[in-house]
Short mmCIF file of C-alpha atoms and ligand atoms in Angstrom, two decimals:
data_model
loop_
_atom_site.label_atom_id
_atom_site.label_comp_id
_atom_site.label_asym_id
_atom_site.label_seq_id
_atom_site.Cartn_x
_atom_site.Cartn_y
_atom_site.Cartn_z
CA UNK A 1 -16.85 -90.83 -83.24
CA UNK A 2 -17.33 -92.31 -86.77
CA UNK A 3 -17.53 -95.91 -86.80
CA UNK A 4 -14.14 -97.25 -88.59
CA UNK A 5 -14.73 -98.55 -92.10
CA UNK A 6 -12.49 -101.56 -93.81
CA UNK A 7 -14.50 -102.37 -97.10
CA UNK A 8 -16.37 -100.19 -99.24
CA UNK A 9 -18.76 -100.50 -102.20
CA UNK A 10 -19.27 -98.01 -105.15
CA UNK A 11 -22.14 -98.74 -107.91
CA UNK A 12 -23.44 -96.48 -110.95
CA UNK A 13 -27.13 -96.63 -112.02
CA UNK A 14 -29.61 -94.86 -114.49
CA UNK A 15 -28.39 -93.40 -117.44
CA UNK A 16 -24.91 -93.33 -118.21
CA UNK A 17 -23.24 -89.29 -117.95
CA UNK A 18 -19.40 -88.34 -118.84
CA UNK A 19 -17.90 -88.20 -115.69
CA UNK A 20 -18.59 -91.26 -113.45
CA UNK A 21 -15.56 -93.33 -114.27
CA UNK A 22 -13.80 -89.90 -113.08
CA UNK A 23 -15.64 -90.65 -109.82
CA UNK A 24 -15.06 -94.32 -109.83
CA UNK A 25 -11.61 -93.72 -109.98
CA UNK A 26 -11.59 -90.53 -106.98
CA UNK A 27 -13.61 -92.78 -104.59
CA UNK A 28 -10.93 -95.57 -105.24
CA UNK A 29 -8.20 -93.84 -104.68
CA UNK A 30 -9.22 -91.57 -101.74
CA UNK A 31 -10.34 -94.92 -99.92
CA UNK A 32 -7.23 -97.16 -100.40
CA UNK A 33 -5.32 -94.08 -99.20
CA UNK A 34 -7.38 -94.35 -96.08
CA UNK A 35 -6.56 -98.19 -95.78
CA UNK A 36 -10.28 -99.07 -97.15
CA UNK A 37 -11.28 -101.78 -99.58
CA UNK A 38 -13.15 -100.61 -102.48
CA UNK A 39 -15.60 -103.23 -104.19
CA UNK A 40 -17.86 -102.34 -107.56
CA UNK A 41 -20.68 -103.49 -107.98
CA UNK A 42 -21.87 -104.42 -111.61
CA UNK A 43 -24.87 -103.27 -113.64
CA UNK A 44 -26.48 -100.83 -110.19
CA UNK A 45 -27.17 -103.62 -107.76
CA UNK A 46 -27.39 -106.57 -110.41
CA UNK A 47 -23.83 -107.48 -108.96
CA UNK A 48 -25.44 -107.99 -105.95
CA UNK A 49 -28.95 -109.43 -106.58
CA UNK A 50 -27.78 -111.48 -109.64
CA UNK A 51 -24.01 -112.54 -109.14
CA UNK A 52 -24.54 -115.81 -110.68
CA UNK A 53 -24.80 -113.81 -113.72
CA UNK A 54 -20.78 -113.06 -113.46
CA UNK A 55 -18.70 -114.92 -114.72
CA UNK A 56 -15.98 -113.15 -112.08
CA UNK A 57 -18.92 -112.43 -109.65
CA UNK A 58 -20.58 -109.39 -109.49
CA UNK A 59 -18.35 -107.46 -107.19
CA UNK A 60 -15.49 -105.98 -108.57
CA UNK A 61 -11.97 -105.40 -106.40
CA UNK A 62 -11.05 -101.96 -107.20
CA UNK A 63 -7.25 -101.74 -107.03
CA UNK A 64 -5.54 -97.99 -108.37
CA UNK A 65 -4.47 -100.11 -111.15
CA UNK A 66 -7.91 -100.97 -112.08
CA UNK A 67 -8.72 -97.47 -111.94
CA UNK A 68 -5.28 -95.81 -114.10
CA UNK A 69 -6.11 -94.03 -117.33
CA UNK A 70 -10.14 -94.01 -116.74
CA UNK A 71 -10.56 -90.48 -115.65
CA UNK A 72 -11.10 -89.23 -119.77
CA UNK A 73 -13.05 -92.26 -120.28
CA UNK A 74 -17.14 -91.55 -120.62
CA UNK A 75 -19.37 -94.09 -119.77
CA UNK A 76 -19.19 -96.34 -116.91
CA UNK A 77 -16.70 -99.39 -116.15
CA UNK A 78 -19.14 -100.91 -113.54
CA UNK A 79 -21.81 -101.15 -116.14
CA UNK A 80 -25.23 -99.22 -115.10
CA UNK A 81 -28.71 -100.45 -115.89
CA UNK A 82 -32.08 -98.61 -115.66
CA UNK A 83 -34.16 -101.45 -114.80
CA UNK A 84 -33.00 -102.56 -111.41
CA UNK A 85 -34.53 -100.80 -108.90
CA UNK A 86 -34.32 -103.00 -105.55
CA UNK A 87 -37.91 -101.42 -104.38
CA UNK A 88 -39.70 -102.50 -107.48
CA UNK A 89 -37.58 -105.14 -109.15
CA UNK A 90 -39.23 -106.40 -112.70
CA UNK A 91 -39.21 -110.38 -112.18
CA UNK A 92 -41.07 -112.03 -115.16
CA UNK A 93 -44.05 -114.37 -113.51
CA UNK A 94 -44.52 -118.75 -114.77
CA UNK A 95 -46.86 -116.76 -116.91
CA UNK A 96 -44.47 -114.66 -118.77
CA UNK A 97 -46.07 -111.13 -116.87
CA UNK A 98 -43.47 -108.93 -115.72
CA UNK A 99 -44.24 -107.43 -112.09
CA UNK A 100 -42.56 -105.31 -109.72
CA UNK A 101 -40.86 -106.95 -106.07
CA UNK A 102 -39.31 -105.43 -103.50
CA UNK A 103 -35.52 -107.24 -103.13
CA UNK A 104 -34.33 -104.05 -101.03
CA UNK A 105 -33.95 -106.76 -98.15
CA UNK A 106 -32.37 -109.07 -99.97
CA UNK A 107 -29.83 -106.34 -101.15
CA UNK A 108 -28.93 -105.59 -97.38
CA UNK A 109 -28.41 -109.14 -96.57
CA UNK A 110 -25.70 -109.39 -99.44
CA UNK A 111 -24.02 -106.39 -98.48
CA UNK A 112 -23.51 -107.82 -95.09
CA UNK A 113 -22.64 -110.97 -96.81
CA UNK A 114 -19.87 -109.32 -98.55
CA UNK A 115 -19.08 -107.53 -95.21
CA UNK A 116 -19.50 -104.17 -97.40
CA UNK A 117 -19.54 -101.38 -94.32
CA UNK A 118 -21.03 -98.13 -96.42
CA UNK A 119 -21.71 -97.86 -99.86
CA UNK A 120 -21.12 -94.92 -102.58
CA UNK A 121 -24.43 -94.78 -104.96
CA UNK A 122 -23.70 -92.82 -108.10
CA UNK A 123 -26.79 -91.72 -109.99
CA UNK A 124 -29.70 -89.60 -110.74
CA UNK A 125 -33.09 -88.70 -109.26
CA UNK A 126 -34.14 -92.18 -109.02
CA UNK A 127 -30.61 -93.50 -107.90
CA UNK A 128 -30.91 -91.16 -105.45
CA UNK A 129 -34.22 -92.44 -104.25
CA UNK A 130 -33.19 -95.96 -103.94
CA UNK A 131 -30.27 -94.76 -101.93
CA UNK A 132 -32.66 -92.82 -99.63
CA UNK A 133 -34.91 -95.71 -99.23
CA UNK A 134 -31.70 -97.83 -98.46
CA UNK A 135 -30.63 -95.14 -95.99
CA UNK A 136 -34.20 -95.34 -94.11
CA UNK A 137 -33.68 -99.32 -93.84
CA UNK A 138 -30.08 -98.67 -91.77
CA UNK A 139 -27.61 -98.90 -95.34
CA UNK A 140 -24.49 -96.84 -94.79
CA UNK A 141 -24.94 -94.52 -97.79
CA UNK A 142 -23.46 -91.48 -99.44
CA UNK A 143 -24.67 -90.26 -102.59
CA UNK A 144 -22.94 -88.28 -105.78
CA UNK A 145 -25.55 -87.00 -108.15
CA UNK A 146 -25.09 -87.39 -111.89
CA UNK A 147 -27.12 -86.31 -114.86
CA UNK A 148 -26.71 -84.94 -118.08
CA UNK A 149 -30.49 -83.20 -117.71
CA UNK A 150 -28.96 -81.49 -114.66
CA UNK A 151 -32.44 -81.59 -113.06
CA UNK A 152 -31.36 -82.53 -109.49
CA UNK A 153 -32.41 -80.51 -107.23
CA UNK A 154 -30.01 -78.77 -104.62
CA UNK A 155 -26.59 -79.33 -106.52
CA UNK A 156 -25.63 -76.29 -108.69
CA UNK A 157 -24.51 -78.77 -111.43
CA UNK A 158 -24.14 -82.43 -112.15
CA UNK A 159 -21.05 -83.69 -114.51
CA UNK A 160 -22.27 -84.79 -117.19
CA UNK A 161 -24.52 -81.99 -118.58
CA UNK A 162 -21.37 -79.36 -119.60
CA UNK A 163 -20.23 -82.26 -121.69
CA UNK A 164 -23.93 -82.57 -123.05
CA UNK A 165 -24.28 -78.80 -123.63
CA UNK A 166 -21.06 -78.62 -125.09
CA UNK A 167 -21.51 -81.28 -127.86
CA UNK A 168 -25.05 -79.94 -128.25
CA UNK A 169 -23.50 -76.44 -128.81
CA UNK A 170 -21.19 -78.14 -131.30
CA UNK A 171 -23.74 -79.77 -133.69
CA UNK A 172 -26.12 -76.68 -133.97
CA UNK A 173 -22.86 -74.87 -135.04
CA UNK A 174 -22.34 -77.60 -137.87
CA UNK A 175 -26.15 -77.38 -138.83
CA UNK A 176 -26.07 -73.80 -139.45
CA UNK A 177 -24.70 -73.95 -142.26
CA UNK A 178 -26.46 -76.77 -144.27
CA UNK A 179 -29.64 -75.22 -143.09
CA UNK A 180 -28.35 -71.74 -144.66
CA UNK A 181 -27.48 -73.53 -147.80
CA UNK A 182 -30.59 -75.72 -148.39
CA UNK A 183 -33.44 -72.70 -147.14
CA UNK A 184 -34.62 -74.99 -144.19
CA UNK A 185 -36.26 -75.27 -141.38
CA UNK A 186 -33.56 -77.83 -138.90
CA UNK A 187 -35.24 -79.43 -135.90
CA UNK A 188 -32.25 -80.66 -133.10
CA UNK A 189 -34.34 -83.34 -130.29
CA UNK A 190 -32.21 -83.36 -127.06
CA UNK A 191 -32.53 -85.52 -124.41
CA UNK A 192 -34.14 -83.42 -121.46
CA UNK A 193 -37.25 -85.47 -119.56
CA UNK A 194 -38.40 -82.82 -117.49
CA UNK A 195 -36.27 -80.28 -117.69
CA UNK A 196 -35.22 -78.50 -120.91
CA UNK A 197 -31.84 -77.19 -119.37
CA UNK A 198 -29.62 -78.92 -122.33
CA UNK A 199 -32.02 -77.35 -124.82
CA UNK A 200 -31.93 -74.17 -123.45
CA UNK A 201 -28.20 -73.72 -122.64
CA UNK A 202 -27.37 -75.30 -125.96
CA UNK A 203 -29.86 -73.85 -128.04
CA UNK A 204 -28.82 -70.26 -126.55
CA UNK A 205 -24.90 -70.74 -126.97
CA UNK A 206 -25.87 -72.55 -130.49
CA UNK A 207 -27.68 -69.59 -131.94
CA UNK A 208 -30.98 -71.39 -132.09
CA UNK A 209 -34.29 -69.08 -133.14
CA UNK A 210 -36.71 -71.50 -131.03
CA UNK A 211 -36.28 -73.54 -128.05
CA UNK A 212 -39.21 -75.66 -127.02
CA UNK A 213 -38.85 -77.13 -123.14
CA UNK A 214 -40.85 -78.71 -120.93
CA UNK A 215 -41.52 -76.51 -118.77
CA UNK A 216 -43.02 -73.92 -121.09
CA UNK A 217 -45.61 -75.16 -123.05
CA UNK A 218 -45.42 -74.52 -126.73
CA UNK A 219 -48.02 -73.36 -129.39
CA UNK A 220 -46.83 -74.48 -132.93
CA UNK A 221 -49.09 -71.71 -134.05
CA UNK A 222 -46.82 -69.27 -132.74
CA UNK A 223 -43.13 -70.92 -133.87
CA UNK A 224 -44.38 -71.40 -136.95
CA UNK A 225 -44.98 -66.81 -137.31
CA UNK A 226 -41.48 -66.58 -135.94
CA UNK A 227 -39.69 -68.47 -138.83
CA UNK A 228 -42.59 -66.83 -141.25
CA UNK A 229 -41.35 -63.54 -139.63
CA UNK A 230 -37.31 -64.72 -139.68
CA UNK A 231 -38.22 -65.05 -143.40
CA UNK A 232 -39.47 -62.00 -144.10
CA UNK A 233 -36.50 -60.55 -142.42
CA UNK A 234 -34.10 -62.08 -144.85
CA UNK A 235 -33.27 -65.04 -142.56
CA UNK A 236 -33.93 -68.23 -144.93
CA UNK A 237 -33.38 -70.90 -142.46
CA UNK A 238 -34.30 -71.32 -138.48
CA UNK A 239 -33.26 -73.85 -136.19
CA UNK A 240 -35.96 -74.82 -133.87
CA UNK A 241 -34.14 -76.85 -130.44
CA UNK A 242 -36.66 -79.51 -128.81
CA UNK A 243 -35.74 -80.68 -125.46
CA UNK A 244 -37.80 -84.30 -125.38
CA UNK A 245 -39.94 -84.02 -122.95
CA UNK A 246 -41.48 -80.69 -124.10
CA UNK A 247 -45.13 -80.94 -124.77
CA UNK A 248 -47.94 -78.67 -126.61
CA UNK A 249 -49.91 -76.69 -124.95
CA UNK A 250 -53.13 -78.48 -123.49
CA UNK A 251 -51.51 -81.89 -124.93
CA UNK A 252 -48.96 -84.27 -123.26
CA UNK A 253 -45.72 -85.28 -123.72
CA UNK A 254 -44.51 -87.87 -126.67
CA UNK A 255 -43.45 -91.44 -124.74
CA UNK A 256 -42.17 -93.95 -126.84
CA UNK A 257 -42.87 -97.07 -124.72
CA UNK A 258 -43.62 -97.87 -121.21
CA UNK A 259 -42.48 -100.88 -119.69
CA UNK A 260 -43.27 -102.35 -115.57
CA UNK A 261 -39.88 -101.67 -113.25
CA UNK A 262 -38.76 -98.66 -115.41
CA UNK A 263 -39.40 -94.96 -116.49
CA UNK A 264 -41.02 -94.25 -119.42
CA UNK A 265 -39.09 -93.83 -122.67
CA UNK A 266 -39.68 -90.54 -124.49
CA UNK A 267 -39.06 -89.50 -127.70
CA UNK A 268 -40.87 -88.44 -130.81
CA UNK A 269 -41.64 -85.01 -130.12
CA UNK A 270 -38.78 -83.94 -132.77
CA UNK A 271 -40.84 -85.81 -135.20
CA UNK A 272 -44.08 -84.26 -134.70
CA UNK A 273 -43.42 -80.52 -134.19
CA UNK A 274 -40.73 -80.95 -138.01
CA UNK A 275 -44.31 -82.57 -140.12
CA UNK A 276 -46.24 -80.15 -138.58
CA UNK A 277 -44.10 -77.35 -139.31
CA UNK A 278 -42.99 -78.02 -142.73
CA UNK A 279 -47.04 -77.81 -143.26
CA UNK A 280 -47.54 -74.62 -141.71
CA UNK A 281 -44.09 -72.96 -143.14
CA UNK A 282 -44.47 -74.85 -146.29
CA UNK A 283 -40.52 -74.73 -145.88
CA UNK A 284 -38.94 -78.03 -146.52
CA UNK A 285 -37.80 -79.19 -142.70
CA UNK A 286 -35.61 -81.89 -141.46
CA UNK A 287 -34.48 -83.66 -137.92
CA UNK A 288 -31.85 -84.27 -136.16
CA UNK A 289 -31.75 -86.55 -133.03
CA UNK A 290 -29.07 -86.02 -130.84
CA UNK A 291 -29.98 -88.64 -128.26
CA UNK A 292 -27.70 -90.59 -126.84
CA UNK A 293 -24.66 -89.16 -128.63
CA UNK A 294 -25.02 -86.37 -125.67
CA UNK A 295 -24.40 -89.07 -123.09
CA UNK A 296 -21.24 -90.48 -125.12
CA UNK A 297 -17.75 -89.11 -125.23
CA UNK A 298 -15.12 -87.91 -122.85
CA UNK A 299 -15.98 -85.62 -120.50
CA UNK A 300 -14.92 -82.29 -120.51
CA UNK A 301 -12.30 -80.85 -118.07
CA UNK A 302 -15.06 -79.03 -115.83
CA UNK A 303 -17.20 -82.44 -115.78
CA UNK A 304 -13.76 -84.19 -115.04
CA UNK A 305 -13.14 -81.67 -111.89
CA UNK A 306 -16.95 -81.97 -110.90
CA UNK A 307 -16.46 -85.65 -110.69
CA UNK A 308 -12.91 -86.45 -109.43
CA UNK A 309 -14.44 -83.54 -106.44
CA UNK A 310 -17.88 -85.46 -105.88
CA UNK A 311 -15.99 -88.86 -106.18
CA UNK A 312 -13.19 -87.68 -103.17
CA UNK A 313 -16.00 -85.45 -101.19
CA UNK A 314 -18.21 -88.85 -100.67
CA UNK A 315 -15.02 -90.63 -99.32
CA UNK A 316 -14.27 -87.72 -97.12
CA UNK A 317 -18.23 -88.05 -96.06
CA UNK A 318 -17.53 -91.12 -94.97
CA UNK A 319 -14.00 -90.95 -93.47
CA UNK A 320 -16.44 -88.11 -91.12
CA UNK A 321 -19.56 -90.60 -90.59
CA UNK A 322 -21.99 -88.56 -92.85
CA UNK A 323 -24.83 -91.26 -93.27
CA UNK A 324 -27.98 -90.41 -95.70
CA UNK A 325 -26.41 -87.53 -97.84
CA UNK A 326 -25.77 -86.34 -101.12
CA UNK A 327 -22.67 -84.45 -102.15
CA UNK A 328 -23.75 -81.26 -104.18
CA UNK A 329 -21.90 -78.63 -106.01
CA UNK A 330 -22.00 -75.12 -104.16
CA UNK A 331 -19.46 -73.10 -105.33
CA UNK A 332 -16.81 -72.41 -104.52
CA UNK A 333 -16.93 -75.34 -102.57
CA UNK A 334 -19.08 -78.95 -102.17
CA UNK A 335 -21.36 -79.57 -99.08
CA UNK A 336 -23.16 -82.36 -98.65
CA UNK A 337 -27.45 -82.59 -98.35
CA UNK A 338 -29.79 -85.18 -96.56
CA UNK A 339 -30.60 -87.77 -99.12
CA UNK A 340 -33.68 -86.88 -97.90
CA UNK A 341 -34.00 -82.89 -98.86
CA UNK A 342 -32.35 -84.11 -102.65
CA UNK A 343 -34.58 -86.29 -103.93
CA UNK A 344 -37.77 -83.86 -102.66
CA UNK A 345 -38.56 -82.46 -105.77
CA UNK A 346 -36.60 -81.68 -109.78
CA UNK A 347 -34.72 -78.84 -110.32
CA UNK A 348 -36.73 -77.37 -113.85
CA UNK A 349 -35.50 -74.47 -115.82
CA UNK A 350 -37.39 -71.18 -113.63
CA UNK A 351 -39.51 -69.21 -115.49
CA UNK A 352 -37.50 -65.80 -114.52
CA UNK A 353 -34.14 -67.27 -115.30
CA UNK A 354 -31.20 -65.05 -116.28
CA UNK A 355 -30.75 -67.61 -119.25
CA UNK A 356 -34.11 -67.73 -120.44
CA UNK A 357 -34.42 -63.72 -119.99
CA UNK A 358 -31.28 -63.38 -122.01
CA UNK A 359 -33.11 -65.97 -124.79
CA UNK A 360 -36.17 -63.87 -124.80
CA UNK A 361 -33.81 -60.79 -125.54
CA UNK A 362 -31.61 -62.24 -128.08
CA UNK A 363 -35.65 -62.69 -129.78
CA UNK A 364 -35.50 -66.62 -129.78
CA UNK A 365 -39.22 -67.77 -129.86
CA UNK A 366 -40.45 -70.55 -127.06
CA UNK A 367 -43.40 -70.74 -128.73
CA UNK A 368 -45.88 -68.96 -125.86
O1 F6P B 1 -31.82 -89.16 -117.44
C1 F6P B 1 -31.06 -88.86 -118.53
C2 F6P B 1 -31.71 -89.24 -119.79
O2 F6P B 1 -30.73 -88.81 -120.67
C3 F6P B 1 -33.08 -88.63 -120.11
O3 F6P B 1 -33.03 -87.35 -120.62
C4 F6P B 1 -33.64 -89.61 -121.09
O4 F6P B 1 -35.05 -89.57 -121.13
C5 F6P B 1 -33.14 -90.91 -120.56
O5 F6P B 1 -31.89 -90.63 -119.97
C6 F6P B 1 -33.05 -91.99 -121.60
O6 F6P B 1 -32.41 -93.09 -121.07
P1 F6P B 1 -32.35 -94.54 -121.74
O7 F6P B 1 -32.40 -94.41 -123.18
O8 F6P B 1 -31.05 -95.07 -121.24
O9 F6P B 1 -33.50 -95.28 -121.19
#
């Protein structure tokens, strides 16, 4: 028999993705129908580990007021951060060095503080490894994945990434034509760490003519004869898609910074592979960042359906006494997946994939 629940909490971390104030508000609603108290927790678990940064504390009551109108809404109303990780907290030292703690204790104290019985943990790979790890030490925890990358393993889809592909899709329609007009060579970065499924799905739907992803190691050598051999087909202009976290062949991928208590940033890659081909094209080239204008905006319908389901699956987990899972897309339906099986390894773009096959046959170059 499920142990009965009277308070819950719900908290967002990692990178933003359209869609979680849709789950917010499903998770709020499902548990006050169910005679639950919802709390959110600000900024991950910075509500928690740093309320005295709140002015009105870092736990907020979630009330269906609270909640109305938020469902189109993209980003996050709890906040999110990507530097709080309980395990390995960054604390700056009395010598200004930034290491890593472990508060992860100190987090379960202040949920039983706040008499918080299970918590919701909305996030990506490494949200969903915290949660884990807070699982293992006795937390009550369900987890809903989200990502716009859509690398998490053993969910179908995350919300977030239709919304990504979509805009995506949306800009390389706009660039055709100035790239027609002008003769060029237009290179689009999109976000994508370590998997290039936004750069792919996009770059297929968007007519690209090379799509360069991490997990397929590209030779500049080789895009830069398939826009000299566009050319010489009458096609003036190529659009070359760069998910950021593809790398060259025998080189590594382009990080921007690297700081203690969080992932790498990447970025740059864009930059390199547009100078070096405008060299080997001698076609004048330009770039495009899409960044975080993928992450922005209102989700779309099926990321709003994705959600509100993930957001009222994790309360039904609960309502059940599911402890240490994920919820994960399998259609038609959801099911839900040990914490522990989820977070085992990244869901990358396969090799013999239907959309890369289809890619390959529509001619677009991935520069092997
Ligand atoms: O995880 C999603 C993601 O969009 C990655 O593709 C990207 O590397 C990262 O977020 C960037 O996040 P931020 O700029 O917030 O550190």
């Amino acid at each position: 028999m499920p142990a009965s629940i009277k308070r819950i909490a719900i908290c967002t971390g990692g990178g933003d993705a359209p869609g979680l104030n849709a789950v917010i508000k499903a998770v709020t609603i499902a548990a006050i129908k169910r005679g639950w108290q919802v709390y959110g927790i600000r900024d991950g678990y910075n509500g928690l580990l740093l309320p005295e940064q709140y002015i009105e504390g870092g736990l907020i009551r979630l009330t269906p007021e609270r909640v109305k109108g938020i469902t189109a809404l993209g980003g996050t109303m709890l906040g999110t951060t990507n530097r709080g990780n309980p395990l390995h907290y960054p604390l700056k030292g009395f010598d200004g060095q930034v290491v890593e703690v472990d508060r992860s204790d100190e987090l379960l104290r202040a949920f039983r503080l706040h008499e918080i019985d299970a918590l919701v943990s909305v996030g990506g790979d490494g949200s969903m490894t915290i949660a884990n790890a807070l699982a293992q030490k006795g937390l009550w925890v369900v987890g809903v994945p989200k990502t716009i990358d859509n690398d998490l393993d053993q969910t179908v889809v995350t919300f977030g990434f239709d919304t990504a592909v979509s805009f995506s899709t949306e800009c390389l329609d706009r660039l055709h034509s100035t790239a027609a007009s002008h003769r060029r060579v237009l290179v689009v970065e999109v976000m994508g760490r370590y998997a290039g499924w936004i750069a792919l799905e996009s770059g297929v739907s968007g007519s690209a003519d090379v799509i360069l992803i991490p997990e397929i190691p590209y030779d500049l050598e080789k895009v830069a004869e398939a826009i000299k051999e566009r050319e010489q087909q009458g096609n003036n202009y190529s659009i070359v898609m760069v998910a950021e976290g593809a790398k060259p062949k025998n080189g590594s991928v382009s990080v921007i910074s690297r700081e203690v208590g969080r992932a790498e940033r990447l970025g740059g890659v864009g930059e390199q592979v547009a100078a070096a081909l405008q060299t080997m094209t001698g076609k004048e080239t330009r770039l495009v960042v899409l960044g975080h204008l993928l992450r922005g905006g209102s989700p779309t319908s099926s990321d709003r359906l994705i959600a509100l389901r993930f957001g009222a699956a994790a309360v039904r987990a609960l309502e059940e006494g599911q402890r240490g899972v994920m919820v994960a897309l399998d259609p038609p339906t959801v099911k839900y997946v040990p914490l522990e099986e989820a977070t085992r390894r990244m869901k990358t773009v396969p090799l013999d994939s239907d959309v890369l096959l289809t890619a390959r046959d529509l001619n677009i170059c991935f520069g092997d």
